[in-house]
Amino acid sequence: MAYSPRYSLEGRIACVTGGGKGIGRAIAERFAKEGAHVCIMDRDSLVIEEAVTAIQSQGGAASGHHLDVKDQKKVEEVFQAVEERYGRVSILVNNAGITRDQLLFRMSQEEWASVIGVHLNGAFHCTQAAQKQMVKIGYGRIITISSVSALGNKGQVNYATAKAGLQGFVKSVALELGPFGITSNAVAPGFIESDMTKATARRLGKPFADFVEEKTKVIPVGRSGKPEDVAGAALFFAGEESSFISGQVLYVAGGPKA
Ligand code: NAP
């Protein structure tokens, strides 16, 4: 019997925002290993180049696209350029994200608006641009990275609001685009080791190793999350076999979250 890889993304064009680093890069590397051409979309040329080179040196297909997801016009241009150069996008991962943690009473308008802008406006811009191409081919997989912070987190009213908002976004997109063969799901990670959590440790004045140890104490599986853990979940939603699963939120947190 012929071997058919369960999660093959052969021939697919996959766009990963914030794909130059951390979780986005792990997702991009994993998708490329499964045969997709991965478009790394990020705002720092250096990290884009590093990610593209790493994928290509492992035999994968990747291209770099300088993009700030807040800029709707640029998003439209970049997605159009991808379609013209590589073909229609069938997988989108809304992963680009930032934190600007602060207690509510001290939070500035800029701290609030920048987090809402990157996560919510960014996902709106990229999903709107990508779905045009997905509708044309009658197939699509949209994966949006939420967070356990959607359930509420002290010092993160901006981020928690954005990540909870994304869950509503994902479900609404699932309802609208289901008839076109497009699924929309969220992956909501818990504590994952990345530059984002390293920056949090620095801000709290804690060595990263101590911060990881502290976080690990309350994780049922007894270890911290790695970007590859999120990549595995994203791959599940990206594959053809998940076609009957849409509008869902999968917590990837080493234990149950509601
Ligand atoms: P990361 O290491 O900081 O990587 C995020 C990437 O997104 C960076 O390359 C960042 O660029 C880029 N980015 C930020 N704003 C952007 C914009 N406007 N346009 C394009 N790219 C932009 O963070 P991560 O930990 O991998 O996080 C990835 C996603 O997972 C985020 O949505 C985050 O909220 C979510 N998440 C993370 C954790 C965790 O524990 N790490 C938990 C739950 C959810 P710059 O470096 O220039 O900002």
mmCIF file of C-alpha atoms and ligand atoms in Angstrom:
data_model
loop_
_atom_site.group_PDB
_atom_site.id
_atom_site.type_symbol
_atom_site.label_atom_id
_atom_site.label_comp_id
_atom_site.label_asym_id
_atom_site.label_seq_id
_atom_site.Cartn_x
_atom_site.Cartn_y
_atom_site.Cartn_z
ATOM 1 C CA MET A 1 0.000 0.000 0.000
ATOM 2 C CA ALA A 2 1.325 3.452 -0.903
ATOM 3 C CA TYR A 3 2.491 5.567 2.019
ATOM 4 C CA SER A 4 0.472 8.719 2.381
ATOM 5 C CA PRO A 5 1.925 11.173 4.906
ATOM 6 C CA ARG A 6 -0.849 12.150 7.342
ATOM 7 C CA TYR A 7 0.083 15.783 7.568
ATOM 8 C CA SER A 8 1.590 16.423 4.161
ATOM 9 C CA LEU A 9 1.480 20.074 3.106
ATOM 10 C CA GLU A 10 3.046 19.295 -0.262
ATOM 11 C CA GLY A 11 2.343 22.043 -2.798
ATOM 12 C CA ARG A 12 0.755 24.383 -0.270
ATOM 13 C CA ILE A 13 1.664 28.054 0.090
ATOM 14 C CA ALA A 14 1.728 28.904 3.811
ATOM 15 C CA CYS A 15 2.129 32.408 5.239
ATOM 16 C CA VAL A 16 3.350 32.765 8.811
ATOM 17 C CA THR A 17 3.279 36.241 10.334
ATOM 18 C CA GLY A 18 5.979 36.861 12.911
ATOM 19 C CA GLY A 19 7.611 33.815 11.319
ATOM 20 C CA GLY A 20 11.171 35.010 11.856
ATOM 21 C CA LYS A 21 11.428 34.038 15.512
ATOM 22 C CA GLY A 22 10.128 31.854 18.317
ATOM 23 C CA ILE A 23 6.794 30.121 17.797
ATOM 24 C CA GLY A 24 6.310 31.500 14.277
ATOM 25 C CA ARG A 25 9.679 30.233 13.159
ATOM 26 C CA ALA A 26 9.055 26.767 14.632
ATOM 27 C CA ILE A 27 5.723 26.646 12.779
ATOM 28 C CA ALA A 28 7.392 27.777 9.542
ATOM 29 C CA GLU A 29 10.141 25.159 9.888
ATOM 30 C CA ARG A 30 7.620 22.411 10.615
ATOM 31 C CA PHE A 31 5.372 23.352 7.694
ATOM 32 C CA ALA A 32 8.373 23.470 5.357
ATOM 33 C CA LYS A 33 9.407 19.987 6.525
ATOM 34 C CA GLU A 34 5.936 18.790 5.528
ATOM 35 C CA GLY A 35 6.414 20.155 2.007
ATOM 36 C CA ALA A 36 4.851 23.633 2.077
ATOM 37 C CA HIS A 37 6.451 26.697 0.561
ATOM 38 C CA VAL A 38 6.575 28.957 3.611
ATOM 39 C CA CYS A 39 6.363 32.750 3.390
ATOM 40 C CA ILE A 40 8.085 34.210 6.418
ATOM 41 C CA MET A 41 6.422 37.544 7.158
ATOM 42 C CA ASP A 42 8.074 39.624 9.837
ATOM 43 C CA ARG A 43 9.241 43.147 10.495
ATOM 44 C CA ASP A 44 12.985 42.576 10.978
ATOM 45 C CA SER A 45 14.944 41.775 7.805
ATOM 46 C CA LEU A 46 17.701 40.001 9.712
ATOM 47 C CA VAL A 47 15.450 37.472 11.452
ATOM 48 C CA ILE A 48 13.549 36.908 8.197
ATOM 49 C CA GLU A 49 16.795 36.108 6.410
ATOM 50 C CA GLU A 50 17.976 33.779 9.191
ATOM 51 C CA ALA A 51 14.696 31.846 9.141
ATOM 52 C CA VAL A 52 14.606 31.557 5.345
ATOM 53 C CA THR A 53 18.235 30.402 5.212
ATOM 54 C CA ALA A 54 17.663 27.833 7.965
ATOM 55 C CA ILE A 55 14.668 26.345 6.133
ATOM 56 C CA GLN A 56 16.424 26.298 2.775
ATOM 57 C CA SER A 57 19.527 24.691 4.263
ATOM 58 C CA GLN A 58 17.288 21.860 5.547
ATOM 59 C CA GLY A 59 15.982 21.366 2.002
ATOM 60 C CA GLY A 60 12.722 23.257 2.520
ATOM 61 C CA ALA A 61 11.134 26.011 0.439
ATOM 62 C CA ALA A 62 10.805 29.475 1.948
ATOM 63 C CA SER A 63 10.718 33.138 1.018
ATOM 64 C CA GLY A 64 11.040 36.256 3.150
ATOM 65 C CA HIS A 65 8.560 39.142 3.199
ATOM 66 C CA HIS A 66 9.149 42.304 5.159
ATOM 67 C CA LEU A 67 5.825 43.232 6.706
ATOM 68 C CA ASP A 68 4.253 45.083 9.593
ATOM 69 C CA VAL A 69 0.843 43.431 9.981
ATOM 70 C CA LYS A 70 -0.623 46.710 11.278
ATOM 71 C CA ASP A 71 -0.178 48.258 7.815
ATOM 72 C CA GLN A 72 -3.230 47.155 5.821
ATOM 73 C CA LYS A 73 -2.021 48.534 2.492
ATOM 74 C CA LYS A 74 1.321 46.749 2.804
ATOM 75 C CA VAL A 75 -0.433 43.531 3.842
ATOM 76 C CA GLU A 76 -2.542 43.670 0.653
ATOM 77 C CA GLU A 77 0.572 44.297 -1.460
ATOM 78 C CA VAL A 78 2.585 41.500 0.117
ATOM 79 C CA PHE A 79 -0.180 38.883 -0.219
ATOM 80 C CA GLN A 80 -0.738 39.906 -3.834
ATOM 81 C CA ALA A 81 2.989 39.611 -4.517
ATOM 82 C CA VAL A 82 2.991 36.118 -2.953
ATOM 83 C CA GLU A 83 0.105 35.053 -5.206
ATOM 84 C CA GLU A 84 1.852 36.364 -8.330
ATOM 85 C CA ARG A 85 5.261 34.884 -7.492
ATOM 86 C CA TYR A 86 4.463 31.574 -5.733
ATOM 87 C CA GLY A 87 0.751 30.845 -6.163
ATOM 88 C CA ARG A 88 -2.381 31.166 -4.084
ATOM 89 C CA VAL A 89 -2.098 31.093 -0.332
ATOM 90 C CA SER A 90 -3.914 28.150 1.243
ATOM 91 C CA ILE A 91 -2.554 28.351 4.806
ATOM 92 C CA LEU A 92 -2.301 31.437 7.007
ATOM 93 C CA VAL A 93 -0.909 31.534 10.519
ATOM 94 C CA ASN A 94 -1.743 34.745 12.395
ATOM 95 C CA ASN A 95 1.139 34.581 14.836
ATOM 96 C CA ALA A 96 2.749 38.054 14.987
ATOM 97 C CA GLY A 97 2.458 39.419 18.477
ATOM 98 C CA ILE A 98 3.834 41.736 21.112
ATOM 99 C CA THR A 99 3.343 42.343 24.805
ATOM 100 C CA ARG A 100 3.289 45.692 26.623
ATOM 101 C CA ASP A 101 2.480 44.476 30.128
ATOM 102 C CA GLN A 102 1.309 46.997 32.680
ATOM 103 C CA LEU A 103 -1.258 47.193 35.465
ATOM 104 C CA LEU A 104 -4.492 48.780 34.310
ATOM 105 C CA PHE A 105 -4.119 51.926 36.420
ATOM 106 C CA ARG A 106 -0.711 52.656 34.872
ATOM 107 C CA MET A 107 -1.367 51.488 31.318
ATOM 108 C CA SER A 108 -0.851 54.156 28.671
ATOM 109 C CA GLN A 109 -2.991 54.600 25.589
ATOM 110 C CA GLU A 110 0.055 53.568 23.518
ATOM 111 C CA GLU A 111 0.512 50.321 25.508
ATOM 112 C CA TRP A 112 -3.157 49.503 25.019
ATOM 113 C CA ALA A 113 -3.409 50.479 21.348
ATOM 114 C CA SER A 114 -0.151 48.896 20.173
ATOM 115 C CA VAL A 115 -1.093 45.456 21.510
ATOM 116 C CA ILE A 116 -4.639 45.653 20.146
ATOM 117 C CA GLY A 117 -3.213 46.948 16.856
ATOM 118 C CA VAL A 118 -0.744 44.131 16.236
ATOM 119 C CA HIS A 119 -2.935 41.212 17.355
ATOM 120 C CA LEU A 120 -6.455 42.226 16.346
ATOM 121 C CA ASN A 121 -5.895 44.611 13.438
ATOM 122 C CA GLY A 122 -3.007 42.451 12.199
ATOM 123 C CA ALA A 123 -5.097 39.266 12.149
ATOM 124 C CA PHE A 124 -7.965 41.154 10.479
ATOM 125 C CA HIS A 125 -5.701 42.548 7.734
ATOM 126 C CA CYS A 126 -3.926 39.261 6.994
ATOM 127 C CA THR A 127 -7.037 37.093 7.130
ATOM 128 C CA GLN A 128 -8.919 39.448 4.825
ATOM 129 C CA ALA A 129 -6.045 39.426 2.333
ATOM 130 C CA ALA A 130 -5.496 35.643 2.507
ATOM 131 C CA GLN A 131 -9.158 34.618 2.276
ATOM 132 C CA LYS A 132 -9.498 36.276 -1.140
ATOM 133 C CA GLN A 133 -7.040 33.738 -2.504
ATOM 134 C CA MET A 134 -8.439 30.819 -0.463
ATOM 135 C CA VAL A 135 -11.975 31.452 -1.713
ATOM 136 C CA LYS A 136 -10.712 31.275 -5.317
ATOM 137 C CA ILE A 137 -9.299 27.780 -4.727
ATOM 138 C CA GLY A 138 -12.129 26.637 -2.444
ATOM 139 C CA TYR A 139 -9.680 25.593 0.246
ATOM 140 C CA GLY A 140 -7.983 27.209 3.224
ATOM 141 C CA ARG A 141 -6.606 26.724 6.698
ATOM 142 C CA ILE A 142 -6.446 29.766 8.964
ATOM 143 C CA ILE A 143 -4.685 29.260 12.277
ATOM 144 C CA THR A 144 -4.586 32.108 14.760
ATOM 145 C CA ILE A 145 -2.368 32.134 17.818
ATOM 146 C CA SER A 146 -4.328 33.116 20.914
ATOM 147 C CA SER A 147 -3.073 32.511 24.477
ATOM 148 C CA VAL A 148 -4.095 31.222 27.903
ATOM 149 C CA SER A 149 -4.043 34.938 28.781
ATOM 150 C CA ALA A 150 -7.411 35.139 26.985
ATOM 151 C CA LEU A 151 -8.797 33.708 30.229
ATOM 152 C CA GLY A 152 -7.494 36.751 32.118
ATOM 153 C CA ASN A 153 -4.033 37.670 33.353
ATOM 154 C CA LYS A 154 -2.895 40.318 35.819
ATOM 155 C CA GLY A 155 -0.856 43.045 34.134
ATOM 156 C CA GLN A 156 -2.158 42.133 30.686
ATOM 157 C CA VAL A 157 -5.558 43.772 30.155
ATOM 158 C CA ASN A 158 -4.398 44.805 26.670
ATOM 159 C CA TYR A 159 -2.972 41.407 25.696
ATOM 160 C CA ALA A 160 -5.752 39.353 27.354
ATOM 161 C CA THR A 161 -8.377 41.463 25.574
ATOM 162 C CA ALA A 162 -6.616 40.972 22.230
ATOM 163 C CA LYS A 163 -6.188 37.225 22.717
ATOM 164 C CA ALA A 164 -9.820 36.768 23.848
ATOM 165 C CA GLY A 165 -10.935 38.943 20.932
ATOM 166 C CA LEU A 166 -9.041 36.690 18.555
ATOM 167 C CA GLN A 167 -11.068 33.707 19.774
ATOM 168 C CA GLY A 168 -14.280 35.503 18.750
ATOM 169 C CA PHE A 169 -12.630 36.433 15.470
ATOM 170 C CA VAL A 170 -11.645 32.829 14.778
ATOM 171 C CA LYS A 171 -15.169 31.527 15.424
ATOM 172 C CA SER A 172 -16.819 34.215 13.288
ATOM 173 C CA VAL A 173 -14.381 33.587 10.429
ATOM 174 C CA ALA A 174 -15.159 29.857 10.729
ATOM 175 C CA LEU A 175 -18.874 30.583 10.249
ATOM 176 C CA GLU A 176 -18.346 32.931 7.295
ATOM 177 C CA LEU A 177 -15.718 30.958 5.394
ATOM 178 C CA GLY A 178 -16.765 27.353 6.110
ATOM 179 C CA PRO A 179 -18.890 27.211 2.943
ATOM 180 C CA PHE A 180 -15.735 27.944 0.888
ATOM 181 C CA GLY A 181 -13.756 24.987 2.213
ATOM 182 C CA ILE A 182 -11.863 27.162 4.675
ATOM 183 C CA THR A 183 -11.406 26.299 8.342
ATOM 184 C CA SER A 184 -10.433 28.759 11.057
ATOM 185 C CA ASN A 185 -9.040 27.619 14.395
ATOM 186 C CA ALA A 186 -7.023 29.019 17.266
ATOM 187 C CA VAL A 187 -4.067 27.591 19.114
ATOM 188 C CA ALA A 188 -3.794 29.052 22.606
ATOM 189 C CA PRO A 189 -0.380 28.399 24.114
ATOM 190 C CA GLY A 190 0.533 28.516 27.767
ATOM 191 C CA PHE A 191 4.075 29.331 28.867
ATOM 192 C CA ILE A 192 6.446 28.866 25.913
ATOM 193 C CA GLU A 193 10.172 29.590 25.996
ATOM 194 C CA SER A 194 10.829 32.366 23.467
ATOM 195 C CA ASP A 195 12.174 35.904 23.169
ATOM 196 C CA MET A 196 8.770 37.115 24.356
ATOM 197 C CA THR A 197 8.963 35.252 27.675
ATOM 198 C CA LYS A 198 12.687 36.100 27.989
ATOM 199 C CA ALA A 199 11.726 39.778 27.764
ATOM 200 C CA THR A 200 9.073 39.256 30.458
ATOM 201 C CA ALA A 201 11.672 37.677 32.771
ATOM 202 C CA ARG A 202 14.031 40.623 32.163
ATOM 203 C CA ARG A 203 11.273 43.116 32.914
ATOM 204 C CA LEU A 204 10.538 41.312 36.197
ATOM 205 C CA GLY A 205 14.283 41.295 37.022
ATOM 206 C CA LYS A 206 14.447 37.476 37.125
ATOM 207 C CA PRO A 207 17.040 35.209 35.477
ATOM 208 C CA PHE A 208 15.250 33.310 32.704
ATOM 209 C CA ALA A 209 16.136 29.901 34.196
ATOM 210 C CA ASP A 210 14.480 30.887 37.512
ATOM 211 C CA PHE A 211 11.443 32.238 35.667
ATOM 212 C CA VAL A 212 11.084 28.975 33.723
ATOM 213 C CA GLU A 213 11.402 26.957 36.944
ATOM 214 C CA GLU A 214 8.736 29.074 38.645
ATOM 215 C CA LYS A 215 6.337 28.711 35.707
ATOM 216 C CA THR A 216 7.002 24.965 35.392
ATOM 217 C CA LYS A 217 5.859 24.359 38.994
ATOM 218 C CA VAL A 218 2.242 24.989 38.010
ATOM 219 C CA ILE A 219 2.304 23.132 34.673
ATOM 220 C CA PRO A 220 0.748 19.666 35.125
ATOM 221 C CA VAL A 221 3.086 17.889 32.677
ATOM 222 C CA GLY A 222 6.045 19.256 34.635
ATOM 223 C CA ARG A 223 7.914 21.095 31.906
ATOM 224 C CA SER A 224 7.808 24.392 30.077
ATOM 225 C CA GLY A 225 6.465 24.655 26.552
ATOM 226 C CA LYS A 226 8.734 24.933 23.512
ATOM 227 C CA PRO A 227 7.883 26.604 20.195
ATOM 228 C CA GLU A 228 7.828 23.118 18.617
ATOM 229 C CA ASP A 229 4.899 22.169 20.890
ATOM 230 C CA VAL A 230 2.830 24.932 19.304
ATOM 231 C CA ALA A 231 4.072 23.989 15.830
ATOM 232 C CA GLY A 232 2.702 20.458 16.268
ATOM 233 C CA ALA A 233 -0.750 21.815 17.136
ATOM 234 C CA ALA A 234 -0.661 24.275 14.227
ATOM 235 C CA LEU A 235 0.253 21.444 11.860
ATOM 236 C CA PHE A 236 -2.789 19.470 13.009
ATOM 237 C CA PHE A 237 -5.083 22.336 11.963
ATOM 238 C CA ALA A 238 -3.101 22.992 8.757
ATOM 239 C CA GLY A 239 -3.552 19.521 7.318
ATOM 240 C CA GLU A 240 -6.307 18.287 5.028
ATOM 241 C CA GLU A 241 -7.491 15.756 7.611
ATOM 242 C CA SER A 242 -8.805 18.470 9.955
ATOM 243 C CA SER A 243 -11.415 19.619 7.425
ATOM 244 C CA PHE A 244 -14.339 18.927 9.818
ATOM 245 C CA ILE A 245 -12.801 20.905 12.700
ATOM 246 C CA SER A 246 -13.421 24.638 12.654
ATOM 247 C CA GLY A 247 -13.995 27.489 15.090
ATOM 248 C CA GLN A 248 -12.101 25.658 17.825
ATOM 249 C CA VAL A 249 -9.592 26.812 20.397
ATOM 250 C CA LEU A 250 -6.897 24.301 21.290
ATOM 251 C CA TYR A 251 -5.009 25.076 24.493
ATOM 252 C CA VAL A 252 -1.399 23.970 24.311
ATOM 253 C CA ALA A 253 -0.420 24.507 27.899
ATOM 254 C CA GLY A 254 0.689 21.212 29.424
ATOM 255 C CA GLY A 255 -2.622 20.894 31.244
ATOM 256 C CA PRO A 256 -6.313 21.730 31.021
ATOM 257 C CA LYS A 257 -7.577 25.255 30.452
ATOM 258 C CA ALA A 258 -11.210 26.206 29.973
HETATM 259 P P1 NAP B 1 8.462 36.401 19.749
HETATM 260 O O1 NAP B 1 9.584 35.453 19.962
HETATM 261 O O2 NAP B 1 8.575 37.784 20.272
HETATM 262 O O3 NAP B 1 8.118 36.419 18.195
HETATM 263 C C1 NAP B 1 7.086 37.209 17.691
HETATM 264 C C2 NAP B 1 7.469 37.662 16.317
HETATM 265 O O4 NAP B 1 6.393 38.492 15.789
HETATM 266 C C3 NAP B 1 8.719 38.549 16.333
HETATM 267 O O5 NAP B 1 9.569 38.249 15.260
HETATM 268 C C4 NAP B 1 8.116 39.941 16.232
HETATM 269 O O6 NAP B 1 9.010 40.939 15.755
HETATM 270 C C5 NAP B 1 6.994 39.683 15.262
HETATM 271 N N1 NAP B 1 6.079 40.818 15.214
HETATM 272 C C6 NAP B 1 5.673 41.595 16.249
HETATM 273 N N2 NAP B 1 4.893 42.588 15.803
HETATM 274 C C7 NAP B 1 4.806 42.441 14.462
HETATM 275 C C8 NAP B 1 4.159 43.173 13.448
HETATM 276 N N3 NAP B 1 3.456 44.274 13.721
HETATM 277 N N4 NAP B 1 4.262 42.746 12.165
HETATM 278 C C9 NAP B 1 4.986 41.637 11.870
HETATM 279 N N5 NAP B 1 5.633 40.912 12.800
HETATM 280 C C10 NAP B 1 5.561 41.319 14.081
HETATM 281 O O7 NAP B 1 7.127 35.814 20.421
HETATM 282 P P2 NAP B 1 6.568 34.310 20.531
HETATM 283 O O8 NAP B 1 6.663 33.910 21.936
HETATM 284 O O9 NAP B 1 7.151 33.469 19.473
HETATM 285 O O10 NAP B 1 5.017 34.601 20.237
HETATM 286 C C11 NAP B 1 4.383 34.279 19.012
HETATM 287 C C12 NAP B 1 2.879 34.360 19.219
HETATM 288 O O11 NAP B 1 2.480 33.452 20.254
HETATM 289 C C13 NAP B 1 2.387 35.732 19.647
HETATM 290 O O12 NAP B 1 1.129 35.997 19.067
HETATM 291 C C14 NAP B 1 2.226 35.562 21.144
HETATM 292 O O13 NAP B 1 1.304 36.489 21.664
HETATM 293 C C15 NAP B 1 1.743 34.142 21.222
HETATM 294 N N6 NAP B 1 1.933 33.483 22.522
HETATM 295 C C16 NAP B 1 3.173 33.343 23.068
HETATM 296 C C17 NAP B 1 3.308 32.691 24.296
HETATM 297 C C18 NAP B 1 4.649 32.486 24.961
HETATM 298 O O14 NAP B 1 4.669 32.036 26.128
HETATM 299 N N7 NAP B 1 5.768 32.765 24.305
HETATM 300 C C19 NAP B 1 2.163 32.220 24.947
HETATM 301 C C20 NAP B 1 0.934 32.389 24.356
HETATM 302 C C21 NAP B 1 0.819 33.014 23.133
HETATM 303 P P3 NAP B 1 9.766 41.878 16.851
HETATM 304 O O15 NAP B 1 10.730 40.977 17.552
HETATM 305 O O16 NAP B 1 10.386 42.907 15.986
HETATM 306 O O17 NAP B 1 8.691 42.392 17.773
#
